[in-house]
Short mmCIF file of C-alpha atoms in Angstrom, two decimals:
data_model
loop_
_atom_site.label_atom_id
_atom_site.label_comp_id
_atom_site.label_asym_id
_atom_site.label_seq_id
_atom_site.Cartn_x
_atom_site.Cartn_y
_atom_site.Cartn_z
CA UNK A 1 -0.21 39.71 -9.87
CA UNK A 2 -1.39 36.74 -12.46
CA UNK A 3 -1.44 33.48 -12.42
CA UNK A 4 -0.24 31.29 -15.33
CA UNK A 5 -3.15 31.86 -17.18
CA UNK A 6 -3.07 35.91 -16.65
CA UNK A 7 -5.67 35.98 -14.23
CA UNK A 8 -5.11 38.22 -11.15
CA UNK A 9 -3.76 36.11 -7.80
CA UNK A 10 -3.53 39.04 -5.21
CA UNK A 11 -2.93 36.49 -2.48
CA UNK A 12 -0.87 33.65 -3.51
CA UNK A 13 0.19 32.61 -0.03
CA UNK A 14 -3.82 32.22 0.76
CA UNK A 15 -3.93 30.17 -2.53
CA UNK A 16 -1.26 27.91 -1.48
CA UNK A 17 -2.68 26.96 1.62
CA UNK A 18 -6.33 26.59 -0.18
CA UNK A 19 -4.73 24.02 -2.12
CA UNK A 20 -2.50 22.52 0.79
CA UNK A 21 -5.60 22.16 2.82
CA UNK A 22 -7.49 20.35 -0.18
CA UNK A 23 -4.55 17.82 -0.76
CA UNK A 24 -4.20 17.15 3.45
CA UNK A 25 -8.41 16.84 3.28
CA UNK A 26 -7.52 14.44 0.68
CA UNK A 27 -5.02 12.39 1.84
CA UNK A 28 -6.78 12.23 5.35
CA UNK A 29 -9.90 11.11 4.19
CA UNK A 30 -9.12 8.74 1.33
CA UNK A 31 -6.37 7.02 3.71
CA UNK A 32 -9.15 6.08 6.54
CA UNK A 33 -12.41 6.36 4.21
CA UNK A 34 -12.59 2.30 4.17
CA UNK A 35 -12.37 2.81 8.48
CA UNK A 36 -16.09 4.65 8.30
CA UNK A 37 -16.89 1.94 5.23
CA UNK A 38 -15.90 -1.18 6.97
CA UNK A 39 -18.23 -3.12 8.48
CA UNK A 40 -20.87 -2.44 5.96
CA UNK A 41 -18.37 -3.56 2.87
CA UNK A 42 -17.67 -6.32 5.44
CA UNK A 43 -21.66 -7.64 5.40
CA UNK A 44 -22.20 -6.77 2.07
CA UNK A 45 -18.94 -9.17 0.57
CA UNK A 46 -18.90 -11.82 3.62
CA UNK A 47 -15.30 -10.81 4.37
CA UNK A 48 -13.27 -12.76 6.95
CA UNK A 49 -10.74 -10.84 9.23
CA UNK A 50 -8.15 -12.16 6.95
CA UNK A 51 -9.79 -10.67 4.36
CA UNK A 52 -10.68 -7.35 5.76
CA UNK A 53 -7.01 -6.31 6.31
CA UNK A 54 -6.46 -7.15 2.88
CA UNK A 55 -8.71 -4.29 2.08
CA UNK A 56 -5.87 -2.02 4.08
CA UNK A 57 -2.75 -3.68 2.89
CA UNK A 58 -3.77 -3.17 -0.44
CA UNK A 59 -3.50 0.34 -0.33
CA UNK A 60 -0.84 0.20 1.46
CA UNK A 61 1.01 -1.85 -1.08
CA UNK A 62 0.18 0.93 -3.31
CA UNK A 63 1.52 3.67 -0.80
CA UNK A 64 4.91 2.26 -1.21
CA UNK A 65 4.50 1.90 -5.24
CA UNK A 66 3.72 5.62 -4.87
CA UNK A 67 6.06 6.70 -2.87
CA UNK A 68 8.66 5.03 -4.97
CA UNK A 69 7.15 6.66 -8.10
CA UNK A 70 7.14 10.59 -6.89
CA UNK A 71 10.56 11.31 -7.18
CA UNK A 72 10.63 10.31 -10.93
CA UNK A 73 6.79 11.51 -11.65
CA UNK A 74 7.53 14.84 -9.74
CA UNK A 75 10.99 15.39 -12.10
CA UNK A 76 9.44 14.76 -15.35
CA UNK A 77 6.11 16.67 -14.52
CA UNK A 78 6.81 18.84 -11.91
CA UNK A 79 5.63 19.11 -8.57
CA UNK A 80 2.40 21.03 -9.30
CA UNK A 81 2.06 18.54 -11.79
CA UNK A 82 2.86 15.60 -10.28
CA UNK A 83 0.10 16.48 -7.83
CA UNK A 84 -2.73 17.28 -10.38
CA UNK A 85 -1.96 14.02 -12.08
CA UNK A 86 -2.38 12.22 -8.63
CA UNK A 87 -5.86 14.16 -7.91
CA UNK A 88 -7.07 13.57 -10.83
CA UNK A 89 -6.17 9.50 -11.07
CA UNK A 90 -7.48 9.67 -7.46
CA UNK A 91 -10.83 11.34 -8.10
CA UNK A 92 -11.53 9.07 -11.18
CA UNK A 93 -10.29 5.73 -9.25
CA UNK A 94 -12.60 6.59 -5.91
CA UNK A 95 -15.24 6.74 -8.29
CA UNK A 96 -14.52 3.54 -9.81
CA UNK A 97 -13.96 1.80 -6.07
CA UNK A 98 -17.12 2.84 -4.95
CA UNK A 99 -18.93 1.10 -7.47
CA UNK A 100 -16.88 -2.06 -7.25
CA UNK A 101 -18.71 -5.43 -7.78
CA UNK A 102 -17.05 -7.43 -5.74
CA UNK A 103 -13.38 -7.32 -2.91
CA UNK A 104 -10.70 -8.22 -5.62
CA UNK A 105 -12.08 -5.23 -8.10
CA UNK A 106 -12.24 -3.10 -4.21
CA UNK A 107 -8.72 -4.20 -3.13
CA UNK A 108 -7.18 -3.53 -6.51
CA UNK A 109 -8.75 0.01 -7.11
CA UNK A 110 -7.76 0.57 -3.64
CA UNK A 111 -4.51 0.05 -4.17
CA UNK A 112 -4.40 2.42 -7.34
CA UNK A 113 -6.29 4.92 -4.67
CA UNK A 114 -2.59 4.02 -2.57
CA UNK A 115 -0.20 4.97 -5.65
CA UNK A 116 -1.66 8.70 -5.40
CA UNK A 117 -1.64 8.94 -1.53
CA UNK A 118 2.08 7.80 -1.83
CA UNK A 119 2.50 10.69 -4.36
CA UNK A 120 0.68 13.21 -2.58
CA UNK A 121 2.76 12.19 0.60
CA UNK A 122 6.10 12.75 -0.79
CA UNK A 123 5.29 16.09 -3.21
CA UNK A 124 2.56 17.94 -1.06
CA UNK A 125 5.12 19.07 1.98
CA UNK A 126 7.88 19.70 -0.89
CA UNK A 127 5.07 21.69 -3.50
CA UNK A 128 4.16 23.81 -0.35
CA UNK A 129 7.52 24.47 0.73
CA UNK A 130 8.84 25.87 -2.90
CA UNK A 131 5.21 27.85 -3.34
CA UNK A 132 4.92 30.15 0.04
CA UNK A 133 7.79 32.62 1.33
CA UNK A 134 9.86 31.52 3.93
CA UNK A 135 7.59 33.76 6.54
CA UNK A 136 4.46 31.75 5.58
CA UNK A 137 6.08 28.29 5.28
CA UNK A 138 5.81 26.76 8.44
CA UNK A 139 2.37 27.86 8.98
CA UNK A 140 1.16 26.53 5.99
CA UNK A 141 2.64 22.75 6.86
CA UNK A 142 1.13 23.04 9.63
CA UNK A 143 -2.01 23.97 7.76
CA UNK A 144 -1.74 20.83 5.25
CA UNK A 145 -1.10 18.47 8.54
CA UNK A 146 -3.68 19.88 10.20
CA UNK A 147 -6.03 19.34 7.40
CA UNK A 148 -4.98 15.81 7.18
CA UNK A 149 -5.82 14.67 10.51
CA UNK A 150 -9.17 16.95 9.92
CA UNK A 151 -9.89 14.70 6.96
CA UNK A 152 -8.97 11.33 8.86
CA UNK A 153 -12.14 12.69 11.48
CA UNK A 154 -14.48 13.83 8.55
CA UNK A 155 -14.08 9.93 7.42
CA UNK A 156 -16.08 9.05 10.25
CA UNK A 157 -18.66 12.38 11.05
CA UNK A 158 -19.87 11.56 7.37
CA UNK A 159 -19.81 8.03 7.97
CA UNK A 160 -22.09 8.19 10.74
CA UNK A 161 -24.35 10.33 8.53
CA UNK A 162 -24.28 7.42 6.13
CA UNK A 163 -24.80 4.82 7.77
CA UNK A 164 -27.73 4.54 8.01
CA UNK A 165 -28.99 3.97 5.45
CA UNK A 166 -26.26 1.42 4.17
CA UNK A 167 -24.77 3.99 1.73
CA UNK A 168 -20.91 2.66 2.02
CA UNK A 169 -20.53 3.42 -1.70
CA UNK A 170 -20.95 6.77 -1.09
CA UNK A 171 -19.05 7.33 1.79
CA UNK A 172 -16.26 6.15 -0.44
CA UNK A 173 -16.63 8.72 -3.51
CA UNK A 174 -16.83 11.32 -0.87
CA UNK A 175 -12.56 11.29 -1.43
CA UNK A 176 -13.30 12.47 -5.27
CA UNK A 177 -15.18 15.62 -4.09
CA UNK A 178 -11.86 16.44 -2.34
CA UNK A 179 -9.68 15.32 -5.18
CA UNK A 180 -11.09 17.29 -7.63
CA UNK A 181 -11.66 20.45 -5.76
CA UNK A 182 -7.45 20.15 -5.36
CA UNK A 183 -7.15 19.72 -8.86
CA UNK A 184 -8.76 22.89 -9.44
CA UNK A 185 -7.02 24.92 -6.78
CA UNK A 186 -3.83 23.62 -8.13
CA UNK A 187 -4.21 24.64 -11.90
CA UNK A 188 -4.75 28.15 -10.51
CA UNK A 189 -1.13 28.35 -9.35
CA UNK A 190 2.05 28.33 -11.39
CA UNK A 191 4.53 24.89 -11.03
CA UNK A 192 7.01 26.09 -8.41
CA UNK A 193 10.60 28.11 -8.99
CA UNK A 194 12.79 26.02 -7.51
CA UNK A 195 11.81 23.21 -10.41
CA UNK A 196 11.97 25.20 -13.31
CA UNK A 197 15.60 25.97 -11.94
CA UNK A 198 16.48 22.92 -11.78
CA UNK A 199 14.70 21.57 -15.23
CA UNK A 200 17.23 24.80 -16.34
CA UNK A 201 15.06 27.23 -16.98
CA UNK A 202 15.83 30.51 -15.15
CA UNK A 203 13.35 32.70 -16.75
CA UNK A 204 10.12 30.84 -15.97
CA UNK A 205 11.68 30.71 -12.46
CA UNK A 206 11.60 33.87 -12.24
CA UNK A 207 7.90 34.36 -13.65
CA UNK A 208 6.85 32.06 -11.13
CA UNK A 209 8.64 33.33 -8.18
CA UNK A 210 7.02 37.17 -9.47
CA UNK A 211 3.62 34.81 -9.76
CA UNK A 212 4.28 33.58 -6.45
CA UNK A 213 5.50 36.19 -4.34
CA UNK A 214 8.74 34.50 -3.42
CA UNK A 215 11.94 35.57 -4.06
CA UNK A 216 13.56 34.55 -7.09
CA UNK A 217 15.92 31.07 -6.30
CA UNK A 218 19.27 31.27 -7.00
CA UNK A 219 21.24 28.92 -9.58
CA UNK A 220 23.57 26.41 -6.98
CA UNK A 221 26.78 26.33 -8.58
CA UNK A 222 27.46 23.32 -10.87
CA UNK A 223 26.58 19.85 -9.84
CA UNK A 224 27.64 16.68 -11.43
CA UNK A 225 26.35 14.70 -13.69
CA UNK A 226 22.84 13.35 -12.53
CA UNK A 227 23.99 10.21 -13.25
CA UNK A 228 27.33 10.46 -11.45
CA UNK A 229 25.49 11.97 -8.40
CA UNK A 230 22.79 9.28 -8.29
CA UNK A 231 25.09 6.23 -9.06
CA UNK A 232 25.39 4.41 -5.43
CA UNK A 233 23.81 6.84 -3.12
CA UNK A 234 21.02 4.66 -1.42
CA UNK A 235 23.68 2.74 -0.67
CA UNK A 236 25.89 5.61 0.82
CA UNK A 237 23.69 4.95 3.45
CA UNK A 238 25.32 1.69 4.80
CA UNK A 239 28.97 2.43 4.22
CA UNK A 240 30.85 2.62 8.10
CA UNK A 241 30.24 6.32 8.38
CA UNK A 242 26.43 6.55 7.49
CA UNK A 243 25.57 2.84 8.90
CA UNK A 244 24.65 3.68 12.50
CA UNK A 245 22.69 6.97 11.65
CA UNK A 246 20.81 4.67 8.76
CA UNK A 247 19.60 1.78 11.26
CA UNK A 248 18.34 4.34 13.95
CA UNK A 249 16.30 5.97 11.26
CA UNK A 250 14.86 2.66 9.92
CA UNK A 251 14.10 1.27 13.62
CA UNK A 252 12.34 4.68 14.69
CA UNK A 253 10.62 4.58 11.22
CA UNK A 254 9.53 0.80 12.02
CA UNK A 255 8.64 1.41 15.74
CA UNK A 256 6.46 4.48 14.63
CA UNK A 257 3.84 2.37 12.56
CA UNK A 258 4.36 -1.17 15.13
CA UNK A 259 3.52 0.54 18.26
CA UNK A 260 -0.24 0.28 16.72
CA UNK A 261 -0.96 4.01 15.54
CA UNK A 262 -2.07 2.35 12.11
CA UNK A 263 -4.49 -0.43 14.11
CA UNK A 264 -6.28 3.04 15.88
CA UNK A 265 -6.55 4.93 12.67
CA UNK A 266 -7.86 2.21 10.30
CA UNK A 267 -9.44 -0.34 12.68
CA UNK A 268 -11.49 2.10 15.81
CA UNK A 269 -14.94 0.85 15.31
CA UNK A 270 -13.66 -2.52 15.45
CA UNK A 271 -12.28 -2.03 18.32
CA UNK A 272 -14.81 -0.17 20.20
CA UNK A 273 -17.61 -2.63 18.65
CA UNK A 274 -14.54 -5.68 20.70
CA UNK A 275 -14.97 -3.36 23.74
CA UNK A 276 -18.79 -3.36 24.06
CA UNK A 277 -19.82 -0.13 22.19
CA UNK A 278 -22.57 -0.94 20.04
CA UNK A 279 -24.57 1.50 17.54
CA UNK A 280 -23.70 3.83 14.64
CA UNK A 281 -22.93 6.83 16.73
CA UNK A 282 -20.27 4.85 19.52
CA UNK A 283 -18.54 2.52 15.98
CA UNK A 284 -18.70 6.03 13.87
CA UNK A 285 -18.84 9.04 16.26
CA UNK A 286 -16.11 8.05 19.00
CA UNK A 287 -13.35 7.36 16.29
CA UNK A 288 -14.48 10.45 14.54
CA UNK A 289 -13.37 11.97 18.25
CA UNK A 290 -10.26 10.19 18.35
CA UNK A 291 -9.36 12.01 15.50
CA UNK A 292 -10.12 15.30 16.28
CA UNK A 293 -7.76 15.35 19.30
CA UNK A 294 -4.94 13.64 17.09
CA UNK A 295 -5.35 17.33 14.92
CA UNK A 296 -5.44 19.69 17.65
CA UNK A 297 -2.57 17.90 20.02
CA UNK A 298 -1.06 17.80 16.40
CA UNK A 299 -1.19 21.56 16.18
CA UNK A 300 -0.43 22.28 19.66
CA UNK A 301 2.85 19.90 19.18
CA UNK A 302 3.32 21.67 15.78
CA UNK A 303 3.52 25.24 18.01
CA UNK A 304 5.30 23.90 20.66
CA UNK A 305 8.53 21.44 19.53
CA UNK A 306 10.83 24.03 19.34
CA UNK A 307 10.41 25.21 22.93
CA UNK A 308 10.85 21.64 24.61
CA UNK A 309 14.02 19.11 24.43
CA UNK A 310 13.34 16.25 21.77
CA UNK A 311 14.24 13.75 23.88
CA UNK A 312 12.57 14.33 26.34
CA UNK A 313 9.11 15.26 23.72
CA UNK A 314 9.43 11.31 22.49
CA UNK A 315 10.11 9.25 25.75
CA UNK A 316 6.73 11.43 27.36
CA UNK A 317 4.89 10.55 24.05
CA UNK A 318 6.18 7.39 24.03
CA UNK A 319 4.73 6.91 27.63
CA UNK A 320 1.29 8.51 27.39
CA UNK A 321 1.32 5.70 24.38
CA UNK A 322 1.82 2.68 26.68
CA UNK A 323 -0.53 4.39 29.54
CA UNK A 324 -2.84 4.07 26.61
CA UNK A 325 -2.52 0.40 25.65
CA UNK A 326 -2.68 -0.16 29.36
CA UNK A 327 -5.65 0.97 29.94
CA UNK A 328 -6.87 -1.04 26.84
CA UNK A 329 -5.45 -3.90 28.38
CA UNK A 330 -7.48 -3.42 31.13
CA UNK A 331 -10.78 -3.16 29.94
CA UNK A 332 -10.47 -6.31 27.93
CA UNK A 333 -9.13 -8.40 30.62
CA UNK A 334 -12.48 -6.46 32.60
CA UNK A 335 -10.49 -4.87 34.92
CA UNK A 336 -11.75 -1.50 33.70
CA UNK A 337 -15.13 -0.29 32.31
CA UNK A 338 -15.56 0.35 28.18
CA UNK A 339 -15.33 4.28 29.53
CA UNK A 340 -11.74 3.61 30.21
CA UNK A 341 -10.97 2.23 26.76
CA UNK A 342 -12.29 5.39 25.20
CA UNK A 343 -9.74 7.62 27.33
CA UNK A 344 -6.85 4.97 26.58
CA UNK A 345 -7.43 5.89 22.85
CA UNK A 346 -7.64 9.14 23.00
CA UNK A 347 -3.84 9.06 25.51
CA UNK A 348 -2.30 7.29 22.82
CA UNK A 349 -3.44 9.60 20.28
CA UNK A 350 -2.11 12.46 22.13
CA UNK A 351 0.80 10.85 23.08
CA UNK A 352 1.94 9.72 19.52
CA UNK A 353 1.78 13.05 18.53
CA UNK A 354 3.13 14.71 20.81
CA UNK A 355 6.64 12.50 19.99
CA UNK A 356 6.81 10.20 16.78
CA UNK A 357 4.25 12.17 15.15
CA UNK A 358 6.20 15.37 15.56
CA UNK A 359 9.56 14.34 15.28
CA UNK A 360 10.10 11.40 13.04
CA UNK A 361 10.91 12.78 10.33
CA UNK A 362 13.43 15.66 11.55
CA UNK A 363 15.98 12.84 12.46
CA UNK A 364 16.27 11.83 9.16
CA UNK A 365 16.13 15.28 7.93
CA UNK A 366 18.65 16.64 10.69
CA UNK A 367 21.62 14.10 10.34
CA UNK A 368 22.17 13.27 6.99
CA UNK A 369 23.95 15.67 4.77
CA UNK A 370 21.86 17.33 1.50
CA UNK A 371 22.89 14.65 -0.94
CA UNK A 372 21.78 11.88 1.16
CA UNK A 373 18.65 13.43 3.47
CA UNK A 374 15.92 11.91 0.45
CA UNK A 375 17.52 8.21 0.33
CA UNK A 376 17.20 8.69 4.34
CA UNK A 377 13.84 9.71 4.56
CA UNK A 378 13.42 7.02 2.13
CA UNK A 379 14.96 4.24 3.99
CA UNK A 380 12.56 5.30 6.87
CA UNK A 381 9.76 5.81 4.87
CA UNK A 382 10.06 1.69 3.63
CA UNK A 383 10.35 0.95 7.29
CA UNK A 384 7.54 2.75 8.25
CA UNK A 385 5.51 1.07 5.63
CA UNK A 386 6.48 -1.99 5.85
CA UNK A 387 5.38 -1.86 9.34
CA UNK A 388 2.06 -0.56 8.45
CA UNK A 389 1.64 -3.22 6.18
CA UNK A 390 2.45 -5.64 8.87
CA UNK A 391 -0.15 -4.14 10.94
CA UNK A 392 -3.07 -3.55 8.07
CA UNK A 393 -3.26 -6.68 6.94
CA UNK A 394 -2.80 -8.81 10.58
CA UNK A 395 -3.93 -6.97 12.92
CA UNK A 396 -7.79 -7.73 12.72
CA UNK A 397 -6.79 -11.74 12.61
CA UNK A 398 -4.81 -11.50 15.58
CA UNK A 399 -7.47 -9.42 17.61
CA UNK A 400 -10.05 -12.37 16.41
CA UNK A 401 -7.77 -15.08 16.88
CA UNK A 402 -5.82 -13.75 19.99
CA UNK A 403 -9.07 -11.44 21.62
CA UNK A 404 -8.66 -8.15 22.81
CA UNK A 405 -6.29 -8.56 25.73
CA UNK A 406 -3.78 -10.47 24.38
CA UNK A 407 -3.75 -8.65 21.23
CA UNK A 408 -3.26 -5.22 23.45
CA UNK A 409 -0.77 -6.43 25.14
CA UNK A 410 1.52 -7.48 22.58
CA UNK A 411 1.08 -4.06 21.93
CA UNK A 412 2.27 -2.77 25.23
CA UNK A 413 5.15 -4.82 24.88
CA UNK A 414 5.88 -3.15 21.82
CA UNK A 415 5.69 0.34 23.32
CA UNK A 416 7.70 -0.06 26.03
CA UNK A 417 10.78 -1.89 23.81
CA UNK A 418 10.35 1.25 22.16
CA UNK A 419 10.31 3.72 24.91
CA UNK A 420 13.54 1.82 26.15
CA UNK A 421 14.98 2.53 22.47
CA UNK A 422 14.12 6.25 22.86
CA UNK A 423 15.56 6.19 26.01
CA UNK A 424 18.86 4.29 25.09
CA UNK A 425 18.99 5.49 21.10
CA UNK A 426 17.86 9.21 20.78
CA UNK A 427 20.24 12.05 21.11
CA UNK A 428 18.94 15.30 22.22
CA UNK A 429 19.73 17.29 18.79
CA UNK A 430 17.84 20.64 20.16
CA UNK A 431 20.16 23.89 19.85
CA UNK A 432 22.43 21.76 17.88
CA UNK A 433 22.80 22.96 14.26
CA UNK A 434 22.93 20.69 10.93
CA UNK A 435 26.75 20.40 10.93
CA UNK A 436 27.01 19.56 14.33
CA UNK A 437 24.07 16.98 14.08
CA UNK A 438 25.74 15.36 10.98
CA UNK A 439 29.41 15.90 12.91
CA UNK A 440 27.72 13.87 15.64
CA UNK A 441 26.66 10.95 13.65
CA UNK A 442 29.88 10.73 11.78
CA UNK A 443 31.96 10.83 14.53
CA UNK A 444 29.94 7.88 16.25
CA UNK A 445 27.75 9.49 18.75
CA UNK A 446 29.99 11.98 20.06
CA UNK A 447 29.25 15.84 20.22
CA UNK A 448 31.94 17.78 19.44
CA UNK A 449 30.78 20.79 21.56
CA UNK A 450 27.38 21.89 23.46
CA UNK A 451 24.52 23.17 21.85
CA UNK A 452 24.02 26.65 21.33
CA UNK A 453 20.75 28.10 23.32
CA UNK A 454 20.13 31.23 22.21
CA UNK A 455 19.35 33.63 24.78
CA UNK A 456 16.11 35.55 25.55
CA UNK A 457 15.63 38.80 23.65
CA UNK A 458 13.67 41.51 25.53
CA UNK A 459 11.47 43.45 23.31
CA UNK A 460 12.74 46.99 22.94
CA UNK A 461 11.05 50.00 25.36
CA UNK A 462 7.52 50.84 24.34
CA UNK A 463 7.84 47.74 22.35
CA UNK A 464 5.43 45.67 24.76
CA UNK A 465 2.17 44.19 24.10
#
């Protein structure tokens, strides 16, 4: 088997992932490298809290420009190509941010760094999906999340090694490394079938799925006009029998970001450092920790959220999440020792993904029909930004304004309106299938029959292992 260029690819599905885990190392580490960076950029450019979050809403800003831009990028360049433009943009920008002279040539280059997260968030799951066969798939997401949250913990393990010596600049080209080694893996692989197809040509789909190992996609029958199809369909979403399925998405995209997942991922050494932790390895090491348990109670949820209700998956993530901000609570208010802050963090980790981290994005996914399931996961996409936005460039001004306690529990508050909105809100869609989701939704909350469980199958006689 060859690749584009006629070299021999005799594994394609390991190629894939190699690339899949370089864009999730990517993503990961470029999205919390300023974390590990912080209060060294912080010394060396005087910044104020104020100012500090603007170093995280920046990029942020340019998450949503990116996000925005993939879906036209990925159609005119296609989704292998959308993704090597973003690697390489990213690789050249990190290497321009971490020589930056002073915060507004940092914030802006930061936000640039944004545009080509926001692509890489909204092409990477759809490149891998259209690249694997349908046996490989779901390990392979799993693979690029995993990956992710690996890179979010590298930010700080190479941090720490950086530190010190005062070498923030370099912890921030480290993202480039990453970049570019994506860039290469992805030039080795063909753009995906399923594009070509659509772009109308069949035969280089079929090369590719050959290249690929994946069988060769089938024309759909004929759509519309593009123009016709697209004309009014964000705002399909509102219209009576979309409305109530559209606000639930937006809230849980909202609630996922408030509830202060964003505050833990970009903001841990300031927090620890507000607890009483004090040297490199506590500010660096214990955040680096945080984040390793995030991956692996990612990949354990990952395994797992098919064999457990939904429901009941978000309201016991949702309240290992407020047992987490309570115990932060307590140890600023000095009810609790520092010890117990560490432990809250790591709760709330595990907690958010074992139920907003896992499931977000399958509501959005699971109750609109095809035409409308990328304005959905658009509309909560904005939400969720917006939210993070909220919380990257306030939350350090409210912790210094408010202190620790205060700030915390604001945040408790926050969890437990949105345990209550689980509780109230969520339907149990497990067993249920797409047309019976979407029925549900259209038909204002009501299920039309029960879910199908499919029963246990006993492996065959001398089939046992």
């Amino acid at each position: 088997m060859s690749t584009t260029h006629g070299r021999p690819l005799r594994r394609p599905g390991t190629a894939v992932g190699l690339a899949a885990v370089l864009l999730g190392l990517t993503y990961g580490y470029d999205g919390t490298a300023m974390a590990g960076a912080q209060i060294l950029v912080t010394d060396r450019f005087h910044l104020s809290p104020l100012e500090q979050g603007t170093l995280y809403a920046g990029p942020v800003v340019g998450l949503m420009a990116g996000t925005i831009l993939a879906g036209r990028l990925s159609n005119l360049a296609g989704r292998r190509g959308a993704l090597v433009i973003a690697s390489v943009v990213c690789s050249l920008t990190t290497v321009v941010s971490a020589l930056s002279v002073n915060p507004p040539m940092l914030v802006g280059t930061r936000a640039v760094l944004g545009m080509t997260m926001g692509v890489l968030i909204v092409i990477a799951p759809v490149f891998i999906a259209e690249s694997v066969r349908t046996t490989i798939r779901g390990r392979t997401a799993v693979l690029y999340q995993c990956a992710t949250a690996g890179g979010c913990a590298a930010t700080y393990f190479i941090s720490y090694l950086l530190a010190g010596g005062g070498h923030w600049r370099t912890m921030l080209v480290v993202p480039a490394l990453c970049a570019a080694a994506a860039t290469l893996a992805l030039l080795r692989l063909p753009e995906t079938p399923s594009w070509h197809l659509m772009a109308g040509r069949a035969d280089r789909a079929a090369e590719a799925a050959r290249l690929l190992g994946t069988p060769a996609p089938a024309a759909a029958p004929e759509d519309p006009p593009a123009a016709a199809q697209a004309k009014g369909r964000f705002l399909e979403l509102f219209t009576p029998k979309y409305r109530r399925l559209t606000l639930f998405v937006i809230a849980l995209g909202f609630l996922v970001q408030i509830t202060g997942i964003s505050a833990i991922g970009y903001f841990s050494p300031r927090i620890f450092q507000r607890m009483g932790y004090t040297g490199d390895f506590s500010l660096l090491m214990l955040p680096g920790l945080i984040q390793l348990i995030s991956a692996v109670a990612a990949l354990v949820c990952a395994v797992a959220i098919d064999r457990v209700s939904r429901r009941a998956a978000l309201l016991t993530g949702t309240s290992l999440m407020t047992a987490g901000h309570l115990l932060l609570v307590g140890v600023f208010a000095a009810f609790l020792p520092p010890a117990a802050g560490l432990l809250g963090l790591a709760v709330f980790a595990i907690g958010f993904n074992a139920g907003f981290g896992a499931l977000i994005w399958v509501f959005a996914a699971e109750g609109f029909p095809d035409r409308l399931r990328g304005p959905g996961a658009s509309a909560m996409l904005l939400a969720n930004l917006s939210a993070n936005l909220l919380i990257a460039q306030f939350f350090l001004s409210t912790l210094s304004a408010l202190g620790g306690t205060a700030t915390f529990c604001l945040l408790l508050a926050v969890n437990v309106v949105a345990w209550f909105y689980v509780y109230l809100q969520v339907p149990d869609t497990g067993g249920r299938t797409l047309g019976e989701v979407q029925a549900y939704w259209e038909a204002g909350r009501r299920w039309s029959a029960s879910p199908v469980v499919p029963a246990p199958q006993r492996a065959p006689d001398g089939d046992r292992s």
